[in-house]
PDB file of C-alpha atoms in Angstrom:
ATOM      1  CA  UNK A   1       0.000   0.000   0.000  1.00 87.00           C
ATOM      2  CA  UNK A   2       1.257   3.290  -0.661  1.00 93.00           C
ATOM      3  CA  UNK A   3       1.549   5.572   2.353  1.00 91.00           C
ATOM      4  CA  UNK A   4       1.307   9.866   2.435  1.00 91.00           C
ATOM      5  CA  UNK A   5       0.676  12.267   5.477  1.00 96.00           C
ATOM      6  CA  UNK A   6      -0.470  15.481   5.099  1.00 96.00           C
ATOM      7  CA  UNK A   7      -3.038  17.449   6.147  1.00 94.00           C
ATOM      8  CA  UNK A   8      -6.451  19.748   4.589  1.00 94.00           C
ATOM      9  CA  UNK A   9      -6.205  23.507   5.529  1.00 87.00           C
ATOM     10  CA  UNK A  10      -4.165  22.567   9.291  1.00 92.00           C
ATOM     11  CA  UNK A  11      -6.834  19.898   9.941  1.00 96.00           C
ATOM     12  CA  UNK A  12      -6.069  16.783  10.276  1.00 97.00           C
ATOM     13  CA  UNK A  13      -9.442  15.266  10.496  1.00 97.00           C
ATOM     14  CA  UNK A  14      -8.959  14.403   6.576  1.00 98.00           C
ATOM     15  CA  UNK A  15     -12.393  12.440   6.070  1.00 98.00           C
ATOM     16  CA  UNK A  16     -14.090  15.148   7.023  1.00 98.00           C
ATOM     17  CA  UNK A  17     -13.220  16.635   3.859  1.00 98.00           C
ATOM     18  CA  UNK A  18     -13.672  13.788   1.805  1.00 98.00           C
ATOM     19  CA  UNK A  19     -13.424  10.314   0.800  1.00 98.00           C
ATOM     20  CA  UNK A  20     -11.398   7.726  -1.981  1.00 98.00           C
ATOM     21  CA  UNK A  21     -12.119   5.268  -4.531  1.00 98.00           C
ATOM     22  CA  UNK A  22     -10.827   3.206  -7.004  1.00 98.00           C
ATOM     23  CA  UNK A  23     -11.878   5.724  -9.700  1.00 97.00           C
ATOM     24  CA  UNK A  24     -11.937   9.153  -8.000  1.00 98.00           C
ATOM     25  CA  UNK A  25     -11.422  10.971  -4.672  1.00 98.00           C
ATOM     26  CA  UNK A  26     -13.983  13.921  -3.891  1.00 98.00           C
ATOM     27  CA  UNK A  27     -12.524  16.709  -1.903  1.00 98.00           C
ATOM     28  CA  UNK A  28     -13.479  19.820  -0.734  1.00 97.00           C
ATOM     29  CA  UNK A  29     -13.073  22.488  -3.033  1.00 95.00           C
ATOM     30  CA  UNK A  30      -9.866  24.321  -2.967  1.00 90.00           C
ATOM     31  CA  UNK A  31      -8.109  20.957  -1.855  1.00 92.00           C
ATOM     32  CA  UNK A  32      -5.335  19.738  -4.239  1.00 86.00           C
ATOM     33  CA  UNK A  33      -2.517  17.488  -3.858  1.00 86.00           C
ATOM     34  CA  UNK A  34      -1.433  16.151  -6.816  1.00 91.00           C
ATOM     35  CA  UNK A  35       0.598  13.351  -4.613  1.00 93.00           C
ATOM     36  CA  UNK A  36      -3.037  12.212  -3.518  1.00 95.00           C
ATOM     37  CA  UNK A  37      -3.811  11.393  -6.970  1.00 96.00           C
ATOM     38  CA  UNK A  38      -0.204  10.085  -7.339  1.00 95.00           C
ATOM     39  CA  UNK A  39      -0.814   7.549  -4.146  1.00 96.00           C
ATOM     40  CA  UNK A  40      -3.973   6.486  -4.950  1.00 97.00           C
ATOM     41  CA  UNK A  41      -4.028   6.080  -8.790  1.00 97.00           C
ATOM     42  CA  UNK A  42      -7.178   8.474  -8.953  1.00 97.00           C
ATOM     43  CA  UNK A  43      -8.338  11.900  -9.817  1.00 96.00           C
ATOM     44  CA  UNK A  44      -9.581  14.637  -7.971  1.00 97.00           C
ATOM     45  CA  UNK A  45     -12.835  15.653  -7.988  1.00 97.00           C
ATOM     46  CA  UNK A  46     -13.356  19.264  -5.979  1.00 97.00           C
ATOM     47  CA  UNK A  47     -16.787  20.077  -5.309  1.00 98.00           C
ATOM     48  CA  UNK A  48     -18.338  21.922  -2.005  1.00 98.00           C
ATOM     49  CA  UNK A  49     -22.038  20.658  -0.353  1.00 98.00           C
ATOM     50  CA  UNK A  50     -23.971  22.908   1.128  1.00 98.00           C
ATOM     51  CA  UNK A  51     -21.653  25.775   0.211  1.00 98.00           C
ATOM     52  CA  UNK A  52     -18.980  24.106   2.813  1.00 97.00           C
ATOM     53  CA  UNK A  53     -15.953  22.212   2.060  1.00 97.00           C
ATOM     54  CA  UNK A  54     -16.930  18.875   4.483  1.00 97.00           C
ATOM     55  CA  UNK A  55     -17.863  16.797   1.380  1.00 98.00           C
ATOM     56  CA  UNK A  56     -16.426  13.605   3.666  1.00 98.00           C
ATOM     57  CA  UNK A  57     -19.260  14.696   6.414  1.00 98.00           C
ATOM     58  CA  UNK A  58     -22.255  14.954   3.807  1.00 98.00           C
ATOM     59  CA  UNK A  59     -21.339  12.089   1.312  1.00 98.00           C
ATOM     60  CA  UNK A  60     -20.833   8.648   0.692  1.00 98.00           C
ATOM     61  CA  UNK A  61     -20.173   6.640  -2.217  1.00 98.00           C
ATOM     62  CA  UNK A  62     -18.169   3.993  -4.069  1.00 98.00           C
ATOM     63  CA  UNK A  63     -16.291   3.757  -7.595  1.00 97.00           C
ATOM     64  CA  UNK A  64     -19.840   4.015  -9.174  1.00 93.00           C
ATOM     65  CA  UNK A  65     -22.366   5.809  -7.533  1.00 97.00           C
ATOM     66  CA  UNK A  66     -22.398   8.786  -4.526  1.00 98.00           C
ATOM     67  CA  UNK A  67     -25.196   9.387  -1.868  1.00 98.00           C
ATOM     68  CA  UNK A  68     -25.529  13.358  -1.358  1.00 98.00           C
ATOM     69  CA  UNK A  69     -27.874  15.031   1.430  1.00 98.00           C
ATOM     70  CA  UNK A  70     -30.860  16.797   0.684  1.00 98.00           C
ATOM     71  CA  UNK A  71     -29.170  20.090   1.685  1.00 98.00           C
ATOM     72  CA  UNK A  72     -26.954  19.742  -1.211  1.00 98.00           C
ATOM     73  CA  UNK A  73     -27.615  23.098  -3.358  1.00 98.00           C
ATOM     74  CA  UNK A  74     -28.832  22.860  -6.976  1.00 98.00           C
ATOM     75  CA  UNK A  75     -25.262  23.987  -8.799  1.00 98.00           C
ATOM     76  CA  UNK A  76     -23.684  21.627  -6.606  1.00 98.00           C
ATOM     77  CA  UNK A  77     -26.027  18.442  -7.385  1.00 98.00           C
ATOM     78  CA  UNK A  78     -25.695  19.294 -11.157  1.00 98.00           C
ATOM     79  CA  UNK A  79     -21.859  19.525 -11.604  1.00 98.00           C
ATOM     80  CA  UNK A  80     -21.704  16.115  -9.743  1.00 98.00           C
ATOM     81  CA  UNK A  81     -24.337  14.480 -11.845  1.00 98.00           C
ATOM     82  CA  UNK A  82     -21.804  15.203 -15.221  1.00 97.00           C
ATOM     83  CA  UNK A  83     -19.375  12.982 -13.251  1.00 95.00           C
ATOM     84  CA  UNK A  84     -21.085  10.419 -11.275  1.00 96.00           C
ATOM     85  CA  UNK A  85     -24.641   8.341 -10.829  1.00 98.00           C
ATOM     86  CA  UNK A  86     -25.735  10.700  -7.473  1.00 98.00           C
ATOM     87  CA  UNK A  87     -28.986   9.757  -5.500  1.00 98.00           C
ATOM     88  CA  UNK A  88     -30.071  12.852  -2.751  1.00 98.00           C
ATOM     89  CA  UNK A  89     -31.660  10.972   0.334  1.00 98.00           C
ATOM     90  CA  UNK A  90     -34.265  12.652   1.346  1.00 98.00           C
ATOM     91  CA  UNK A  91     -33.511  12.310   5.536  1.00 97.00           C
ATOM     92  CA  UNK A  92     -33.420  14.753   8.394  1.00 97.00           C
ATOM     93  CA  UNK A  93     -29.929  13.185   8.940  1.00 98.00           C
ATOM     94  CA  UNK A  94     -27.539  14.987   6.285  1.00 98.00           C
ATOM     95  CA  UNK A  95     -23.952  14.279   7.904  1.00 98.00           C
ATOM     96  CA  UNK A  96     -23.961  11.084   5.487  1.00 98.00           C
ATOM     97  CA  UNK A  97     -20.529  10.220   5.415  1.00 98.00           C
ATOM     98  CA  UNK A  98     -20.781   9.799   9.317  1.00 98.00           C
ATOM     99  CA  UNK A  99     -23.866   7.383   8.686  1.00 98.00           C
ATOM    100  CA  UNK A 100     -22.706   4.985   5.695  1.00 98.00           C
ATOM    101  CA  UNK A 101     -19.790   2.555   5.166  1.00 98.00           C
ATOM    102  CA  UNK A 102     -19.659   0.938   1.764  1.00 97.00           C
ATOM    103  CA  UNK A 103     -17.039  -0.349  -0.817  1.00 98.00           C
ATOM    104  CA  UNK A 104     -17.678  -1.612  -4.370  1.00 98.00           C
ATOM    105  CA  UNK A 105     -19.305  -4.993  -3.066  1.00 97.00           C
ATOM    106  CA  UNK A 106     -21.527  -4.132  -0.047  1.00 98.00           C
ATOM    107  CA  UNK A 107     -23.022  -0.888   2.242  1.00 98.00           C
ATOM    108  CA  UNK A 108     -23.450  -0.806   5.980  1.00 98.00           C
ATOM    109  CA  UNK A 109     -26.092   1.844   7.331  1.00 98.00           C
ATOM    110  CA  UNK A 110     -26.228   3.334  10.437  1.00 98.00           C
ATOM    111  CA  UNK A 111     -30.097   2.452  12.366  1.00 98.00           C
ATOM    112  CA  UNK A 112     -30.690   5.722  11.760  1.00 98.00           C
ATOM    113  CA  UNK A 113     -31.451   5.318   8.479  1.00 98.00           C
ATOM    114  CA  UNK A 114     -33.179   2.016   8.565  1.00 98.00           C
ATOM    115  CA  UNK A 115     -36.039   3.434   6.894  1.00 98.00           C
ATOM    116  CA  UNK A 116     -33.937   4.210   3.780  1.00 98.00           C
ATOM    117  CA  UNK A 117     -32.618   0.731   3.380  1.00 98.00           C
ATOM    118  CA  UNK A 118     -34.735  -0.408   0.483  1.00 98.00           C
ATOM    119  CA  UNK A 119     -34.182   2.985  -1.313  1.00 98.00           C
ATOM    120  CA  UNK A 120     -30.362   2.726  -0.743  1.00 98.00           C
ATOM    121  CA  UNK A 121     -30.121  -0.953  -1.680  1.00 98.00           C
ATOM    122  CA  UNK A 122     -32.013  -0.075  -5.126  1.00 98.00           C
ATOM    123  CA  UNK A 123     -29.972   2.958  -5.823  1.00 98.00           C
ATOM    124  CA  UNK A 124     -26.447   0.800  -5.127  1.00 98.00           C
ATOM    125  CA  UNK A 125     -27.565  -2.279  -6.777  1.00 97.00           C
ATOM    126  CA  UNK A 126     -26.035  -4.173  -3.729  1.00 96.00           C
ATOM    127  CA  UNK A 127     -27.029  -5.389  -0.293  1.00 91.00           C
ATOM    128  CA  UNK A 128     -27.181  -3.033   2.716  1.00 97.00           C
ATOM    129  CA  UNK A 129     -27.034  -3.713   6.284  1.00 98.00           C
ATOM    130  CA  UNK A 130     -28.060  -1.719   9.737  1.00 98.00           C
ATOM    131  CA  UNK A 131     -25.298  -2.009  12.220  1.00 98.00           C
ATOM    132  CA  UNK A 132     -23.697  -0.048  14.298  1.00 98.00           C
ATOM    133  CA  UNK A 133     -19.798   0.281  15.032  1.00 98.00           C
ATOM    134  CA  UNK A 134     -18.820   0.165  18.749  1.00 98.00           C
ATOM    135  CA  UNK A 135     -22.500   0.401  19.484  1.00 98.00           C
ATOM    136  CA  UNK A 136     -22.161   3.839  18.313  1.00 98.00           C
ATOM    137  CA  UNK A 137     -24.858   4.749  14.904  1.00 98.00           C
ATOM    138  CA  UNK A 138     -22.068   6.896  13.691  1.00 98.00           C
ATOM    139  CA  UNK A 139     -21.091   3.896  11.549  1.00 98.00           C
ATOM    140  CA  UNK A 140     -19.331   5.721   8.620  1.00 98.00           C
ATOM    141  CA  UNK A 141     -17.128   7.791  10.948  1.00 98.00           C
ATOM    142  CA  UNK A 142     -16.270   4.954  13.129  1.00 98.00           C
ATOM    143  CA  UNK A 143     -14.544   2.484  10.431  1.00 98.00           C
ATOM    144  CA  UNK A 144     -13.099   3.377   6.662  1.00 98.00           C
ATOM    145  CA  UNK A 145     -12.686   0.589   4.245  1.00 98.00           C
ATOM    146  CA  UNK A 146     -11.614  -0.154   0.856  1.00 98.00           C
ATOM    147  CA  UNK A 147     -12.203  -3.493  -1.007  1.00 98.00           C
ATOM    148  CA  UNK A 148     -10.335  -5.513   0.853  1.00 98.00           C
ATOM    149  CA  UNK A 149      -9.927  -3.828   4.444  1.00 98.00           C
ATOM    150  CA  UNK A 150     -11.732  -2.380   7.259  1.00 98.00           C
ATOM    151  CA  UNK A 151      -9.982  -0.808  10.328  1.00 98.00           C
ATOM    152  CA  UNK A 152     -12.783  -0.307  13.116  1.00 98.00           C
ATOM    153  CA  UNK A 153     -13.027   1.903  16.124  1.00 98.00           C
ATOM    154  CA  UNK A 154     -11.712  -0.407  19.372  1.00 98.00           C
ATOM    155  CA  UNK A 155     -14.724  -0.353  21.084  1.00 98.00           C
ATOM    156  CA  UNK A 156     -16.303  -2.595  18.039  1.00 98.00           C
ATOM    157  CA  UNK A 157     -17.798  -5.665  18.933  1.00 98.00           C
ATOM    158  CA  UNK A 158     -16.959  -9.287  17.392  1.00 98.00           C
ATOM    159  CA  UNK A 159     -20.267  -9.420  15.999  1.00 98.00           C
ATOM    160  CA  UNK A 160     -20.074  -5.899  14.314  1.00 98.00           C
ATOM    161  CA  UNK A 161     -16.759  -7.128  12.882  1.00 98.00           C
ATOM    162  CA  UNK A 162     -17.902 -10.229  11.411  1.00 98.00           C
ATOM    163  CA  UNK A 163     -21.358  -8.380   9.622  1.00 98.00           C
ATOM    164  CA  UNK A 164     -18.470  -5.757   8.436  1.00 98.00           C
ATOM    165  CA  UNK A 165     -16.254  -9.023   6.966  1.00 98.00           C
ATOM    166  CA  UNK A 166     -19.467 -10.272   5.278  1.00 98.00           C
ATOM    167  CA  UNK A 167     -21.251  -7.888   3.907  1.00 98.00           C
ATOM    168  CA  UNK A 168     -18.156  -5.949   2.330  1.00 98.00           C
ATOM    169  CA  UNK A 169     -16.412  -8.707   2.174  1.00 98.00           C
ATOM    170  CA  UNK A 170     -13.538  -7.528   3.911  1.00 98.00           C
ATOM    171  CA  UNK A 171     -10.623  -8.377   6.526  1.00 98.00           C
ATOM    172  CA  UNK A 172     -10.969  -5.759   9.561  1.00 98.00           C
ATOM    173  CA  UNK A 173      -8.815  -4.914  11.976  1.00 98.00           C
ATOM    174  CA  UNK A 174      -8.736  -2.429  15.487  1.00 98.00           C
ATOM    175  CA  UNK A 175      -6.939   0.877  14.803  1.00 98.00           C
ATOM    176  CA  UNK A 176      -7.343   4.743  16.113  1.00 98.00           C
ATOM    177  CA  UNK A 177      -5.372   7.804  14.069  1.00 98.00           C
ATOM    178  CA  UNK A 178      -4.403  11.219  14.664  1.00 98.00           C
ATOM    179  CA  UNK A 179      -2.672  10.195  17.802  1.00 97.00           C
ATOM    180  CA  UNK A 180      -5.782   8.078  19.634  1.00 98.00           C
ATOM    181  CA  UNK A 181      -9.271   9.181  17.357  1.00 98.00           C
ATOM    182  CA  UNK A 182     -11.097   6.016  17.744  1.00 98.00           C
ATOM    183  CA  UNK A 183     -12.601   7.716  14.465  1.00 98.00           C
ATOM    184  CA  UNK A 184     -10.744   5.964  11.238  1.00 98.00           C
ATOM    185  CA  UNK A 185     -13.379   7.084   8.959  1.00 98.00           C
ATOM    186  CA  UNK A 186     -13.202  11.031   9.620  1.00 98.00           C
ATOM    187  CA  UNK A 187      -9.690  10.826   9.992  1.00 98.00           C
ATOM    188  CA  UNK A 188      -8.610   8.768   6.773  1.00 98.00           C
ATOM    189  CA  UNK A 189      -8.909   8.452   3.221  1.00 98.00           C
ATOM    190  CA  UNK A 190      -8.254   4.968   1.922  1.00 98.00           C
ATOM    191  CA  UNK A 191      -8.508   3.047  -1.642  1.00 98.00           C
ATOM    192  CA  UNK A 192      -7.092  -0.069  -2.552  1.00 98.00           C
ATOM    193  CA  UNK A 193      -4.051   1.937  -3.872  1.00 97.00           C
ATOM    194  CA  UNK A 194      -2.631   3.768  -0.687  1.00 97.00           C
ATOM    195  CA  UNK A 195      -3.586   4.972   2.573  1.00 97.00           C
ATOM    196  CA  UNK A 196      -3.486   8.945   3.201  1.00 97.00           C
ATOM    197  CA  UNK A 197      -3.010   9.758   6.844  1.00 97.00           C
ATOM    198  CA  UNK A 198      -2.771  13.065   8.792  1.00 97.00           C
ATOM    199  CA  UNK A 199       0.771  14.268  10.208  1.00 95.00           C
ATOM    200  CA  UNK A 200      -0.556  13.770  13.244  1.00 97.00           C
ATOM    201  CA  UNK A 201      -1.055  10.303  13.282  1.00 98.00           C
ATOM    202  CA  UNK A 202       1.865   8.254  15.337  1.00 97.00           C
ATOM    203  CA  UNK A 203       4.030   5.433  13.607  1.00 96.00           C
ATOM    204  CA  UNK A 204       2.813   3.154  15.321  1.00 97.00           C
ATOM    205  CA  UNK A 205      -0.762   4.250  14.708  1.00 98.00           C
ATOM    206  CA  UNK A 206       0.231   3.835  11.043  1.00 96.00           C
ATOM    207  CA  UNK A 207       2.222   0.664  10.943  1.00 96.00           C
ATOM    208  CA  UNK A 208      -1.235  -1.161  12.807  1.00 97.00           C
ATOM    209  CA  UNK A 209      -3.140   0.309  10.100  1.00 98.00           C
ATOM    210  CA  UNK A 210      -0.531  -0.701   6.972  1.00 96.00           C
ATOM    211  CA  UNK A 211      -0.711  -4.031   8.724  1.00 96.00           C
ATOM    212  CA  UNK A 212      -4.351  -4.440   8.453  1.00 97.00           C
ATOM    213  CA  UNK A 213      -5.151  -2.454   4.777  1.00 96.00           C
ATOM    214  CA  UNK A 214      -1.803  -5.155   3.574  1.00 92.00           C
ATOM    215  CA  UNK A 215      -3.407  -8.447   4.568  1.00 83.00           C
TER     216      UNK A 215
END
């Protein structure tokens, strides 16, 4: 896996700000690093929801498709319909990217969205579970995979692990970042090219979570 640090605008909460795939990375706008396009074999997309640069808080999505909030503003929803296959949920929750965990085979949702399942699973073309990660229902912001991988907050259960392993069909493993944030997902981006970490986050912190994205 290739490995870079870095960090968006001093923050080093980097999921906040957006999220990888096999095919793209969506960022905030403003936020360019050609060496994250160089890591993880993938182009840039900038775009900004809700007028705000936290496109890793409002969105989720996988090499094909993207999930937006209903807050998303109409310029916004139009430039990233030339790009991508978008669906806008319709739900009082709107930090999506803190709800949703999905790869190219498989989608966990947080219970808060339970009533969106069916709707979700139609727009993905692919199964989607309700679970929760540590017990917590911030189940996007408490793991990040890619296709192969999942590093979890510690607190996860066995159970949560194993519906993580089969419905993305991933390995998982326990790791924090940015020097103890039980919260992989808003402080990582992740494909199955390379691993983008914050400065912050300790060697040791990163060798657990080469060791887990490697196996």
């Amino acid at each position: 896996m290739n490995f870079f640090t870095t960090s968006f605008n001093g923050d080093p909460n980097l999921g906040m700000y957006g999220f990888a795939t096999n095919k793209y990375i969506l960022l905030g706008s403003g936020i360019f690093k050609k060496e994250l396009e160089d890591k993880l074999n993938a182009k840039i997309i900038n775009t900004t929801i809700s007028g705000t640069n936290l496109v890793g808080l409002f969105c989720a999505g996988n090499s094909d498709k993207i999930i937006v909030p209903n807050i998303i503003e109409k310029h916004e929803l139009e430039f990233l319909k030339e790009k991508l296959s978008v669906h806008v949920l319709e739900s009082r929750y709107t930090a999506i990217g803190n709800l949703i965990l999905l790869n190219d085979k498989g989608c966990i949702i947080s219970p808060l969205l339970e009533r969106h399942k069916i709707e979700l699973e139609e727009f993905l073309g692919m199964k989607c579970q309700l679970s929760s990660v540590a017990g917590l229902n911030v189940t996007g912001s408490a793991a990040l995979c890619n296709n192969n991988s999942c590093v979890v907050h510690p607190n996860s259960t066995r159970e949560e692990m194993e519906t993580i392993e089969k419905v993305l069909g991933v390995n998982t493993g326990i790791a924090t970042a940015n020097f103890g944030s039980p919260f992989l997902g808003a402080c990582l981006l992740a494909n199955d090219y390379g691993i983008i970490a914050s400065e912050q986050t300790t060697g040791p912190e990163l060798s657990m979570i080469d060791e887990i994205f490697s196996k």
